[in-house]
PDB file of C-alpha atoms and ligand atoms in Angstrom:
ATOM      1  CA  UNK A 375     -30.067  22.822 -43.056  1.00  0.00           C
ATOM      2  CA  UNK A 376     -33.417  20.673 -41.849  1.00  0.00           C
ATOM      3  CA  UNK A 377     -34.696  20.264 -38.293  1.00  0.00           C
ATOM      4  CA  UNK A 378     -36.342  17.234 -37.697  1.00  0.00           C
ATOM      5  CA  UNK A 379     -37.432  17.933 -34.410  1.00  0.00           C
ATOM      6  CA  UNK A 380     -40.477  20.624 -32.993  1.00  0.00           C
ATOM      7  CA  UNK A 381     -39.723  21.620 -29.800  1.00  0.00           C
ATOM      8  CA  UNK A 382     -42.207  24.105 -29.580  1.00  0.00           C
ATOM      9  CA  UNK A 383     -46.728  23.073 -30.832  1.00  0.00           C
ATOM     10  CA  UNK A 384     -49.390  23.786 -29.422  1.00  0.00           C
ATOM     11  CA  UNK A 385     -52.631  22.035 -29.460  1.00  0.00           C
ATOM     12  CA  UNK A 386     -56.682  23.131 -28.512  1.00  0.00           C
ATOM     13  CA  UNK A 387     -56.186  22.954 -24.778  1.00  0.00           C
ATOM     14  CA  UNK A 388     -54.365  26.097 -25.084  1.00  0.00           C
ATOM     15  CA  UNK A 389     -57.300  27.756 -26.287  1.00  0.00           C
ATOM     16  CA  UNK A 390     -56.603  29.686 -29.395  1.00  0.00           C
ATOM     17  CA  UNK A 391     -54.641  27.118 -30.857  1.00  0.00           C
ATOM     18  CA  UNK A 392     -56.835  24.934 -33.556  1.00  0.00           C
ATOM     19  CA  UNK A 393     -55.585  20.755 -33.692  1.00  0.00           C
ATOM     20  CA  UNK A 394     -55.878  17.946 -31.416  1.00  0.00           C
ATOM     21  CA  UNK A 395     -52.377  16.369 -30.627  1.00  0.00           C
ATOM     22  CA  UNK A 396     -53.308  13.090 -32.647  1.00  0.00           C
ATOM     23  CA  UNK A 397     -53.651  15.844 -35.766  1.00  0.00           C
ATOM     24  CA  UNK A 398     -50.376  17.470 -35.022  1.00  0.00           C
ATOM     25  CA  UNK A 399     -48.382  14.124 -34.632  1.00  0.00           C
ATOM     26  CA  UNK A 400     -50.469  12.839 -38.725  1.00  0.00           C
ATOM     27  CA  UNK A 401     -49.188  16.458 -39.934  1.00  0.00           C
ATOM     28  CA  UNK A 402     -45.724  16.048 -37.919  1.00  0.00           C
ATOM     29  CA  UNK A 403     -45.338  12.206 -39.663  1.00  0.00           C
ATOM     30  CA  UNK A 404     -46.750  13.605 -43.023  1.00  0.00           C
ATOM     31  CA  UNK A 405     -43.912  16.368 -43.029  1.00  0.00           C
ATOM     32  CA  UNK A 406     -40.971  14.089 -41.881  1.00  0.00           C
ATOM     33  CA  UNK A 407     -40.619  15.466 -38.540  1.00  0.00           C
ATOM     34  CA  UNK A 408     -39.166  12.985 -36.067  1.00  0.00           C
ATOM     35  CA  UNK A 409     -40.236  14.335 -32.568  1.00  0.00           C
ATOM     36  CA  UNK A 410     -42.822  16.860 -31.129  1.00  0.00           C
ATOM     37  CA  UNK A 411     -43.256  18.452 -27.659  1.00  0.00           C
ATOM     38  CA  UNK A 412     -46.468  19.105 -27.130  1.00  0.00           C
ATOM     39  CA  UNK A 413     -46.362  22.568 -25.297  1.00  0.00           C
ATOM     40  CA  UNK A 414     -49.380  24.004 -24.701  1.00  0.00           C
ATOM     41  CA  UNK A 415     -50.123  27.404 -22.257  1.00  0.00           C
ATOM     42  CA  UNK A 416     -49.645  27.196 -18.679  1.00  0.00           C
ATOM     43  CA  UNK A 417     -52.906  27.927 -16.752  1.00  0.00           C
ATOM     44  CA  UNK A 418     -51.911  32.090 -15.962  1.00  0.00           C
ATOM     45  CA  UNK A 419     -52.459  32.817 -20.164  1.00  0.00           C
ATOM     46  CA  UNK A 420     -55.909  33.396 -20.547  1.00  0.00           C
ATOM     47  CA  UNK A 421     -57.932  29.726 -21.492  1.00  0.00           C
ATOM     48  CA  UNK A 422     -54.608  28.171 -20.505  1.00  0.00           C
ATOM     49  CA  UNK A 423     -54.916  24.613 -19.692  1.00  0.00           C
ATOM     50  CA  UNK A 424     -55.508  23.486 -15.804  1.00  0.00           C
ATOM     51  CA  UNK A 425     -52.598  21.608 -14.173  1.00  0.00           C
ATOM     52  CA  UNK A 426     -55.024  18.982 -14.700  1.00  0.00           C
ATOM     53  CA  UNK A 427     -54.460  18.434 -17.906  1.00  0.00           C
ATOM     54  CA  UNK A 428     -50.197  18.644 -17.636  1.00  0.00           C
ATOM     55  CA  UNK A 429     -50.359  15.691 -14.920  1.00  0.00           C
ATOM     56  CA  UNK A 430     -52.617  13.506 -17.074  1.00  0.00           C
ATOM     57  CA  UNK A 431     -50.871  13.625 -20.533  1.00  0.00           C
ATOM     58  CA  UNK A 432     -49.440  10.520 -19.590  1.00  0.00           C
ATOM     59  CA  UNK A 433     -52.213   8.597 -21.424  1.00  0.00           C
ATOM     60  CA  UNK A 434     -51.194  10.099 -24.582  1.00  0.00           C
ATOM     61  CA  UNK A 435     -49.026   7.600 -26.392  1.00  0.00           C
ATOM     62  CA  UNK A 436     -45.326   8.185 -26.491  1.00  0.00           C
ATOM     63  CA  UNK A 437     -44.955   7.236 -29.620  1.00  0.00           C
ATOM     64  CA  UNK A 438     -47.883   7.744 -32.741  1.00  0.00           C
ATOM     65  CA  UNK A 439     -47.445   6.897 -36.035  1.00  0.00           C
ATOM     66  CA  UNK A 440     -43.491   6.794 -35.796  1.00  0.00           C
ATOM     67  CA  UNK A 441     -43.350  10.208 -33.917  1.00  0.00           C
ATOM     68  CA  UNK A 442     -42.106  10.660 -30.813  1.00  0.00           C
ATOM     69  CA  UNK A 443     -44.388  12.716 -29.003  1.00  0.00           C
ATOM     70  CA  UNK A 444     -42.586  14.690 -25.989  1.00  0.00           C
ATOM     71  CA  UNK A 445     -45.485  15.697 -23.368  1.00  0.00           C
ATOM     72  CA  UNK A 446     -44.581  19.016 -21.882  1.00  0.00           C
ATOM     73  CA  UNK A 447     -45.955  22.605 -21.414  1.00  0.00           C
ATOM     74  CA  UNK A 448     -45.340  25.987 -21.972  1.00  0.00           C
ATOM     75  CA  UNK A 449     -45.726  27.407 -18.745  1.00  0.00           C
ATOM     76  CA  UNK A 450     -45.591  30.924 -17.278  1.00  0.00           C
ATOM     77  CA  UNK A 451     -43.537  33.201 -14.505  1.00  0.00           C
ATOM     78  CA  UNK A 452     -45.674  33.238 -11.473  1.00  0.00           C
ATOM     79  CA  UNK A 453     -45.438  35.966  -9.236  1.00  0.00           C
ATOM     80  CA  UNK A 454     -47.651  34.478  -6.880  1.00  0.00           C
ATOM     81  CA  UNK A 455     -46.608  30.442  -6.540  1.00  0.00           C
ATOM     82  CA  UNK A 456     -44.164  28.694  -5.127  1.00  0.00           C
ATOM     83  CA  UNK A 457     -41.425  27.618  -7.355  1.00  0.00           C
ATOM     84  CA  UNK A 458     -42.397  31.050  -9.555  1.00  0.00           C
ATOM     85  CA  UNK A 459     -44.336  29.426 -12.503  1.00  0.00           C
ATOM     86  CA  UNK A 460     -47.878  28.345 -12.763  1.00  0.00           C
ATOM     87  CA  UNK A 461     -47.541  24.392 -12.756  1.00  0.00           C
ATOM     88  CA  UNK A 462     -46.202  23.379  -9.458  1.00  0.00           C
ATOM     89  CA  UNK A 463     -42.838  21.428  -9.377  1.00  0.00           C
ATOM     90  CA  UNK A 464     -44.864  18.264  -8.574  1.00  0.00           C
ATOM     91  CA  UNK A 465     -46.732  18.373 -11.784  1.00  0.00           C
ATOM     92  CA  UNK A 466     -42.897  19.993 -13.983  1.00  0.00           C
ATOM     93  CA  UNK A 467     -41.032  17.046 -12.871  1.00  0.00           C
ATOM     94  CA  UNK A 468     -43.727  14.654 -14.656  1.00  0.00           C
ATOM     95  CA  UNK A 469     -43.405  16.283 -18.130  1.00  0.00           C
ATOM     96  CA  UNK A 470     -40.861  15.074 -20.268  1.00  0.00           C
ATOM     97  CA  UNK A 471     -40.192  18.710 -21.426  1.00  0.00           C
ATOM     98  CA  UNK A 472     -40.875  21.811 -19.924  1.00  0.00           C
ATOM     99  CA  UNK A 473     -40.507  25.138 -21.449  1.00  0.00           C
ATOM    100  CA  UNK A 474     -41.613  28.547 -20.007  1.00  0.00           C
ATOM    101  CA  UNK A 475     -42.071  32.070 -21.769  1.00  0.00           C
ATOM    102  CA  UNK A 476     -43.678  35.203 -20.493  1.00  0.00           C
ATOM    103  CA  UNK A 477     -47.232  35.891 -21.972  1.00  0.00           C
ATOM    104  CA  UNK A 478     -49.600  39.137 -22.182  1.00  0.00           C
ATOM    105  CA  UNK A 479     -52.212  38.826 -19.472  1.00  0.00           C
ATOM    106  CA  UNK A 480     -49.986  37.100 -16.727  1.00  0.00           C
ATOM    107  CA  UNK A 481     -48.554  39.600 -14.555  1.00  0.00           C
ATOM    108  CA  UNK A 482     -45.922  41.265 -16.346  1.00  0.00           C
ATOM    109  CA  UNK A 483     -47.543  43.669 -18.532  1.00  0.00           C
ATOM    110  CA  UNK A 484     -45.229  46.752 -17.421  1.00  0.00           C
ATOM    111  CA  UNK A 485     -42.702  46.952 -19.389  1.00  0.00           C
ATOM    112  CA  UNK A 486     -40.397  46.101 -16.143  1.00  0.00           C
ATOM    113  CA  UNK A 487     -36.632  44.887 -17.834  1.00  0.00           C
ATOM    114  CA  UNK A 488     -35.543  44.560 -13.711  1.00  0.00           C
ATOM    115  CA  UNK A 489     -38.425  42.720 -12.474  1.00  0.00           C
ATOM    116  CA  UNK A 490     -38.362  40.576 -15.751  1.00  0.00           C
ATOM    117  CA  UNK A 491     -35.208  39.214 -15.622  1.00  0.00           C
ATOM    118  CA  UNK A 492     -35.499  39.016 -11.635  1.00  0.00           C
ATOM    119  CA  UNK A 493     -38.533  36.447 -12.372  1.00  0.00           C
ATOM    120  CA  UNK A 494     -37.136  34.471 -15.362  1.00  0.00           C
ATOM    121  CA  UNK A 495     -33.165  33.913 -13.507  1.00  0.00           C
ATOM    122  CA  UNK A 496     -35.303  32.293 -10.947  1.00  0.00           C
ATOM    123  CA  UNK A 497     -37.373  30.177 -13.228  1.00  0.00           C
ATOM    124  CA  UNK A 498     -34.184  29.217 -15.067  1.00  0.00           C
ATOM    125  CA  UNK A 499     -32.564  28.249 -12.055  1.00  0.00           C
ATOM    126  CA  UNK A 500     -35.056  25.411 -11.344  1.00  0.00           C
ATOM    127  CA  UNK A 501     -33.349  22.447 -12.448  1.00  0.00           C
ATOM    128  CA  UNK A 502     -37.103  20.948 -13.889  1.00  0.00           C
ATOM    129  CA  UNK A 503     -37.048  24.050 -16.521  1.00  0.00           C
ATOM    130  CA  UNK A 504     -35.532  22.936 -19.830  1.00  0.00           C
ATOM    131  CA  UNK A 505     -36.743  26.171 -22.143  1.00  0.00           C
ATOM    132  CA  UNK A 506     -37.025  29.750 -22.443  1.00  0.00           C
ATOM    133  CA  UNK A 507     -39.190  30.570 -25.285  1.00  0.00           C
ATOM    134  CA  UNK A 508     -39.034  33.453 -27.499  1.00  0.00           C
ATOM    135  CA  UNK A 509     -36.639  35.309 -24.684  1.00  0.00           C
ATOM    136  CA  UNK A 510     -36.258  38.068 -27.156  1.00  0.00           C
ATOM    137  CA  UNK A 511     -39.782  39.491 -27.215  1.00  0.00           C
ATOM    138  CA  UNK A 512     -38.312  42.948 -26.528  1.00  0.00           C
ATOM    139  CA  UNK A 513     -41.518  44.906 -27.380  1.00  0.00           C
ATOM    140  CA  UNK A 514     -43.754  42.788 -24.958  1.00  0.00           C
ATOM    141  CA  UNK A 515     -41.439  41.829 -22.246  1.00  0.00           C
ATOM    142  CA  UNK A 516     -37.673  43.258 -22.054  1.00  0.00           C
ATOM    143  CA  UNK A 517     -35.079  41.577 -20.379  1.00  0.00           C
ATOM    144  CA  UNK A 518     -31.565  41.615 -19.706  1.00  0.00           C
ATOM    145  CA  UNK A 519     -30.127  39.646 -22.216  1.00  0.00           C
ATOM    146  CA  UNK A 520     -26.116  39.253 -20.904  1.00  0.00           C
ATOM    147  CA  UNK A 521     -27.767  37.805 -17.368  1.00  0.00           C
ATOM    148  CA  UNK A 522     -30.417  35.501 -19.271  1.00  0.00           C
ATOM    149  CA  UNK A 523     -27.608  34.169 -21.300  1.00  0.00           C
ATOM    150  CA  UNK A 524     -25.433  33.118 -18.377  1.00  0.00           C
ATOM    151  CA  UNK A 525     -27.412  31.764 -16.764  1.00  0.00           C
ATOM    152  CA  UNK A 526     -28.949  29.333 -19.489  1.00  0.00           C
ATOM    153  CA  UNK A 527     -25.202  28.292 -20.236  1.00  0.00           C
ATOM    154  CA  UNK A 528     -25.266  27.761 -16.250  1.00  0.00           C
ATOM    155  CA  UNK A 529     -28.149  25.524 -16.165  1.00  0.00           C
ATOM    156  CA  UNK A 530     -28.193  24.008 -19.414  1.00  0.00           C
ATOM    157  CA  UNK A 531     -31.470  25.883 -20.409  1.00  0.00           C
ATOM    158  CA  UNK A 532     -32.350  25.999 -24.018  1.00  0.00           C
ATOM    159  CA  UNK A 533     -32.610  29.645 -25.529  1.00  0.00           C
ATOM    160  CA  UNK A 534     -35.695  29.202 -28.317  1.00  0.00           C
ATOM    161  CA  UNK A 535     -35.319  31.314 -31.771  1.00  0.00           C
ATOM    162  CA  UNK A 536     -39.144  31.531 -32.575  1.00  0.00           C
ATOM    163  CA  UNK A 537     -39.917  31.326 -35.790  1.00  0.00           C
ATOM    164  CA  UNK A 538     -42.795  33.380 -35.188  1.00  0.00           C
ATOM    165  CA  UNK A 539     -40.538  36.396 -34.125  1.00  0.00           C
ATOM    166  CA  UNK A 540     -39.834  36.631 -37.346  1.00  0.00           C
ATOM    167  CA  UNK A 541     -42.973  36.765 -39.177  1.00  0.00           C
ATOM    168  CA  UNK A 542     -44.604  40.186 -40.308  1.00  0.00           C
ATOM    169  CA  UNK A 543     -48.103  39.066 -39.059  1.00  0.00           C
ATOM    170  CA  UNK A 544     -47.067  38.192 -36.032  1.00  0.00           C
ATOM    171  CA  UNK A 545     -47.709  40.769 -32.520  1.00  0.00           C
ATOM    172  CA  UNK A 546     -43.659  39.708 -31.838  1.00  0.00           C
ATOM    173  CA  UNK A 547     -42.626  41.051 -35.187  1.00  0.00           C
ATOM    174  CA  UNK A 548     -41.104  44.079 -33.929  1.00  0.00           C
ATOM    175  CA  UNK A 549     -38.769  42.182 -31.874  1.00  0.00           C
ATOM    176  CA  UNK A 550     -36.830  40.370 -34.320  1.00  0.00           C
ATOM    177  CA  UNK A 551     -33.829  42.361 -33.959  1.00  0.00           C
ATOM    178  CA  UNK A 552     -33.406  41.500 -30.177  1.00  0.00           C
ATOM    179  CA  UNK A 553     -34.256  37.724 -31.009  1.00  0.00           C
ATOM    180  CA  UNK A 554     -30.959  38.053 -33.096  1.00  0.00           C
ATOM    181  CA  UNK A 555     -28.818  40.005 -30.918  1.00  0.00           C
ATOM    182  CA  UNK A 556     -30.381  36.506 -28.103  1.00  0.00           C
ATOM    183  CA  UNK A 557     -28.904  34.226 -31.154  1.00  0.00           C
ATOM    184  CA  UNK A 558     -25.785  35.834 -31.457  1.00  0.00           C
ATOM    185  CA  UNK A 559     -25.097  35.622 -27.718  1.00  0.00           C
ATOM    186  CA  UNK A 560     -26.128  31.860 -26.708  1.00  0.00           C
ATOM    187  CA  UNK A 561     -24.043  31.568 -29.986  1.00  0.00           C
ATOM    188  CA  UNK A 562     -20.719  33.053 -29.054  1.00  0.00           C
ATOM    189  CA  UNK A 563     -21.473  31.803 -25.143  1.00  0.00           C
ATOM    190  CA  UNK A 564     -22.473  27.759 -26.172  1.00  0.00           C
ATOM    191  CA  UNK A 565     -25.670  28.313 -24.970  1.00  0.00           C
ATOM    192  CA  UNK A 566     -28.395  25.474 -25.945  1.00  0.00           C
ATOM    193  CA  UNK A 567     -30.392  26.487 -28.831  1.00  0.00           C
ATOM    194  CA  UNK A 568     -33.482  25.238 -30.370  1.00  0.00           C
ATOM    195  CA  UNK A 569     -35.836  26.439 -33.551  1.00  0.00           C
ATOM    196  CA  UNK A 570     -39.432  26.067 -32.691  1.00  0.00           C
ATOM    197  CA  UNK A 571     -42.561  26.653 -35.053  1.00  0.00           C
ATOM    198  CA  UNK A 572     -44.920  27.692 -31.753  1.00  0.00           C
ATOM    199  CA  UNK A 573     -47.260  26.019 -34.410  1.00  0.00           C
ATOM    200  CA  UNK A 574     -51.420  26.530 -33.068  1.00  0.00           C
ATOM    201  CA  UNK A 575     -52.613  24.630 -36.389  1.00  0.00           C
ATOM    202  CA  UNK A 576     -51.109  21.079 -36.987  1.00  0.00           C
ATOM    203  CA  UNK A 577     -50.229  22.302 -40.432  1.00  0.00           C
ATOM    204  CA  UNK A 578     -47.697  24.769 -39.226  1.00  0.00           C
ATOM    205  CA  UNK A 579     -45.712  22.332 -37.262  1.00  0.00           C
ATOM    206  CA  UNK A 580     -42.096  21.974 -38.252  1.00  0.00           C
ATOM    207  CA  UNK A 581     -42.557  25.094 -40.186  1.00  0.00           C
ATOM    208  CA  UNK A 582     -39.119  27.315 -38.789  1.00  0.00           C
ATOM    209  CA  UNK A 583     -37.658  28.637 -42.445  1.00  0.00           C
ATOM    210  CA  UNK A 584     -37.256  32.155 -41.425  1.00  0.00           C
ATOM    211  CA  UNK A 585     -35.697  31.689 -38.068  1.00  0.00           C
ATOM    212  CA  UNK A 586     -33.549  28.641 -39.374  1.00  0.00           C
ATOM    213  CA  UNK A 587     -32.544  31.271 -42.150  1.00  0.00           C
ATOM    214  CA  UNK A 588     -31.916  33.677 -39.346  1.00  0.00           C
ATOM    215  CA  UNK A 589     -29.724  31.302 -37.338  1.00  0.00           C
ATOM    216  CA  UNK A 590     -27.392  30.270 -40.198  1.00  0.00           C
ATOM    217  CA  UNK A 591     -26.953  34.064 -41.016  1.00  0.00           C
ATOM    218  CA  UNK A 592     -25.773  34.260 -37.436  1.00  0.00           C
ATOM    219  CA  UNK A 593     -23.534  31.238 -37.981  1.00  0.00           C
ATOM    220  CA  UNK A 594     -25.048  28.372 -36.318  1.00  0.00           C
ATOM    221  CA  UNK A 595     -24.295  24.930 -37.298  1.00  0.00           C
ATOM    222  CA  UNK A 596     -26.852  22.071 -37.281  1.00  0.00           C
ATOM    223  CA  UNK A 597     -24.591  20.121 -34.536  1.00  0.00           C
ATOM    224  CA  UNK A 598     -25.594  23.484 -32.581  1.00  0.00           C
ATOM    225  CA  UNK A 599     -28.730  22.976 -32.288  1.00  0.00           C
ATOM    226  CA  UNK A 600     -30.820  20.725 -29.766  1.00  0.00           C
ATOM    227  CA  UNK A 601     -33.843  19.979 -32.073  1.00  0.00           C
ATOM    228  CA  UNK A 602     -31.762  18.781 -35.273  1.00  0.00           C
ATOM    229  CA  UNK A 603     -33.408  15.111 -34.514  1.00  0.00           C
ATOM    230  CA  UNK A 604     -35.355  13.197 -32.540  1.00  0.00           C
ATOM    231  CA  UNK A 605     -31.626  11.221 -31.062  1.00  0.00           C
ATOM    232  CA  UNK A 606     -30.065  14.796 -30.242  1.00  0.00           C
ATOM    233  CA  UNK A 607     -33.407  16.155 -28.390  1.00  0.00           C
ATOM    234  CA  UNK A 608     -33.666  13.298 -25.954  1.00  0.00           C
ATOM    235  CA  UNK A 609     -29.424  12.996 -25.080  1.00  0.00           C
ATOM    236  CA  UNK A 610     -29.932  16.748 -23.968  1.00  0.00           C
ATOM    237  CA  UNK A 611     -32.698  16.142 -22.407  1.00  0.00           C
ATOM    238  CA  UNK A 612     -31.586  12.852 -20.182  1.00  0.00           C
ATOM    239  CA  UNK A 613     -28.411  14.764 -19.625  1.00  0.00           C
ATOM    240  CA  UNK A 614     -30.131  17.243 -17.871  1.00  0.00           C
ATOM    241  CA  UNK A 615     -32.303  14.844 -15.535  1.00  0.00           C
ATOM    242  CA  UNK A 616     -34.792  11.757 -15.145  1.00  0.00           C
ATOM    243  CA  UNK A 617     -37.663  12.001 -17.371  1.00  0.00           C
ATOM    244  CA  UNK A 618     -40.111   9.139 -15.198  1.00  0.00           C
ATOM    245  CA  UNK A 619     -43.180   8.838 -18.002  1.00  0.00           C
ATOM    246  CA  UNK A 620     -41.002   9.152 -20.942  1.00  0.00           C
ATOM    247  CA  UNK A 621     -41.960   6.024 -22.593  1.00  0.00           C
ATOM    248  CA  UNK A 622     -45.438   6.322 -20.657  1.00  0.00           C
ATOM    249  CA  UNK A 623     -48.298   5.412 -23.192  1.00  0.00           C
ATOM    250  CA  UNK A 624     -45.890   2.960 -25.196  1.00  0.00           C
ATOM    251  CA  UNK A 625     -46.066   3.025 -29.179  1.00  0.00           C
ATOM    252  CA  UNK A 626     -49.352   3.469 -31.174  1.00  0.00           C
ATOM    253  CA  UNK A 627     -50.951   3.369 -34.905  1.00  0.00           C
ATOM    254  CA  UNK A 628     -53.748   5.718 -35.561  1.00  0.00           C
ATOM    255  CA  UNK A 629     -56.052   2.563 -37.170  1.00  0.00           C
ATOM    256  CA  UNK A 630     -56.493   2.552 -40.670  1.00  0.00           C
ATOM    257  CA  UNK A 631     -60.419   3.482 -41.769  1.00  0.00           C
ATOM    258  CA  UNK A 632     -62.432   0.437 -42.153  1.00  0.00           C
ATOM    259  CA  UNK A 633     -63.399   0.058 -45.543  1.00  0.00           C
ATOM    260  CA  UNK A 634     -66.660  -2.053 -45.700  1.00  0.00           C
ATOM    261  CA  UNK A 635     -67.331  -4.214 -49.373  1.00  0.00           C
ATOM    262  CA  UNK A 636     -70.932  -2.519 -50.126  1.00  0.00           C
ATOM    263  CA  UNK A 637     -72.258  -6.231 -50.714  1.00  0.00           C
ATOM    264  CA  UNK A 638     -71.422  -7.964 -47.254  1.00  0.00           C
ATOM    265  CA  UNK A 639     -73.882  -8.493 -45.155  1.00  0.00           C
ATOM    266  CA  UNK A 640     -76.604  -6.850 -46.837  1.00  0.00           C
ATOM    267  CA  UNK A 641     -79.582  -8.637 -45.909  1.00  0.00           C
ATOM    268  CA  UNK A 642     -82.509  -6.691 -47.884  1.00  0.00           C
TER     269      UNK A 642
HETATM  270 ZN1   ZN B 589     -45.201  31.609 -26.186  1.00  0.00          ZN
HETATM  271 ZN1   ZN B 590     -46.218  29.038 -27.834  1.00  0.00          ZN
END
C-alpha cells in the first residue's frame, strides 16, 4: 500500500524541528508525495509557534512545486483558554487543517486518564478540530480509548497512527501496543484514520512504513484511510466544513538557479 498524502510535518517554527516549509514541500515533490499539512506546535509546547504565525500562513503558497501544501497546526489542550486549546477559534477556523495532540510541558503531565479524556472529548467536540494525533501515547498521556473513539466517529475527527509510535528511538515507543489496540477500534467503529510521518527534518516526510505495516496487520484498506491522496484528503476535509484560505497564496515554482555564461558581460 502507498500514501501519497502527509498529514502530519513539522517545520523550524516549532522549534526542534530542522526544515523550512519550502524544503519540506522540494523533499515532499522529490518523494512523490501529493499533499502536506504543515503542522507545526501550538504555542503551550515549549518554543511553540505564536498564534501569530498560524493566522499569517496564508502567504505561503497553496500550491509549490505541484504539492499541495495544507496550512494547519498541531495545537494543544488548554486548560486555561476558551475553546480548550491554545490557538483561539478565530485563528482554527483560518487553517485549512487543524490537528491537536497532548504534549509534555503543557499541563497534563500527571498521568490523569479522567482529566485526559475530559479535556480531549471537549477539544474533539469543536467542530474546527479535524485531528487527534498520536491518541495512543499511553506512557505519556492515558486516555480512555472506547470514549475517544466515539466520539471521533461522532464528529468526524481523524484518529492519527504515528509512525513515530512505532519507532525504537522514539520517547512514544513504549506505547505502541495502545496505538494498535486505537487502530483496531476506529477500525471496527469506521472511525477516520490517517498515517502521519510527524516528520521535524524535510527528509523524513512521507516516511510512515512501520505504522502503514502496522495498519494493514490490523486490516485496514487503503480506501480506509484519509491521507491515501491528495483528492481523498481534501473531500474529507470540505465535508467536514468551509476551509476560507484554501487556495490562499495560489500556485508557485521554486525558480530555477540562474546559471550565468562565465563570458557575458565581463568587462576586464
Ligand atoms: Zn505531536
Ligand atoms: Zn508532531
Amino acid at each position: 500500500m502507498r500514501l501519497l498524502a502527509d498529514l502530519h510535518t513539522h517545520t523550524i517554527a516549532s522549534g526542534h524541528a530542522y526544515s523550512t516549509i519550502t524544503e519540506n514541500a522540494l523533499a515532499a515533490a522529490a518523494a512523490g508525495i501529493e499533499l502536506i499539512a504543515v503542522t507545526d506546535h501550538g504555542p503551550n509546547v515549549p518554543q511553540g509557534a505564536h498564534p501569530w504565525y498560524f493566522w499569517n500562513l496564508k502567504n505561503v503558497p497553496s500550491v509549490l512545486n505541484g504539492v499541495r501544501i495544507l496550512k494547519g497546526c498541531e495545537a494543544n489542550p488548554s486548560a486555561d483558554s476558551e475553546n480548550g486549546i491554545d490557538l483561539p477559534d478565530v485563528v482554527l477556523e483560518k487553517l485549512d487543517f487543524v490537528a491537536v495532540g497532548m504534549h509534555p510541558l503543557t499541563g497534563f503531565d500527571q498521568l490523569d486518564r479522567d482529566r485526559n479524556t475530559e479535556v480531549l472529548l471537549r477539544v474533539i467536540e469543536n467542530p474546527l478540530v479535524d485531528q487527534i494525533t498520536h491518541p495512543g501515547n499511553e506512557d505519556e498521556f492515558p486516555l480512555h480509548l472506547e470514549e475517544i473513539v466515539a466520539a471521533a466517529l461522532k464528529h468526524n475527527v481523524i484518529l492519527e497512527l504515528n509512525d513515530h509510535s512505532f519507532e525504537p528511538t522514539s520517547a512514544r515507543s513504549t506505547s505502541a501496543a495502545r496505538e494498535r489496540e486505537f487502530a483496531e477500534a476506529a477500525l471496527a467503529a469506521g472511525v477516520p484514520v490517517s498515517i502521519g510521518s510527524d516528520a521535524h527534518y524535510a527528509l523524513h516526510i512521507g516516511r510512515f512504513d512501520t505504522a502503514l505495516r502496522v495498519a494493514e496487520e490490523v486490516g485496514f484498506t487503503r480506501d480506509r484511510i484519509v491521507n491515501r491522496d491528495a483528492a481523498s484528503v481534501l473531500a474529507h476535509l470540505l465535508a467536514k466544513r468551509d476551509r476560507p484560505r484554501l487556495d490562499h497564496g495560489g500556485e508557485r515554482t521554486w525558480p530555477e538557479p540562474v546559471t550565468r555564461d562565465a563570458e557575458e558581460g565581463t568587462t576586464w
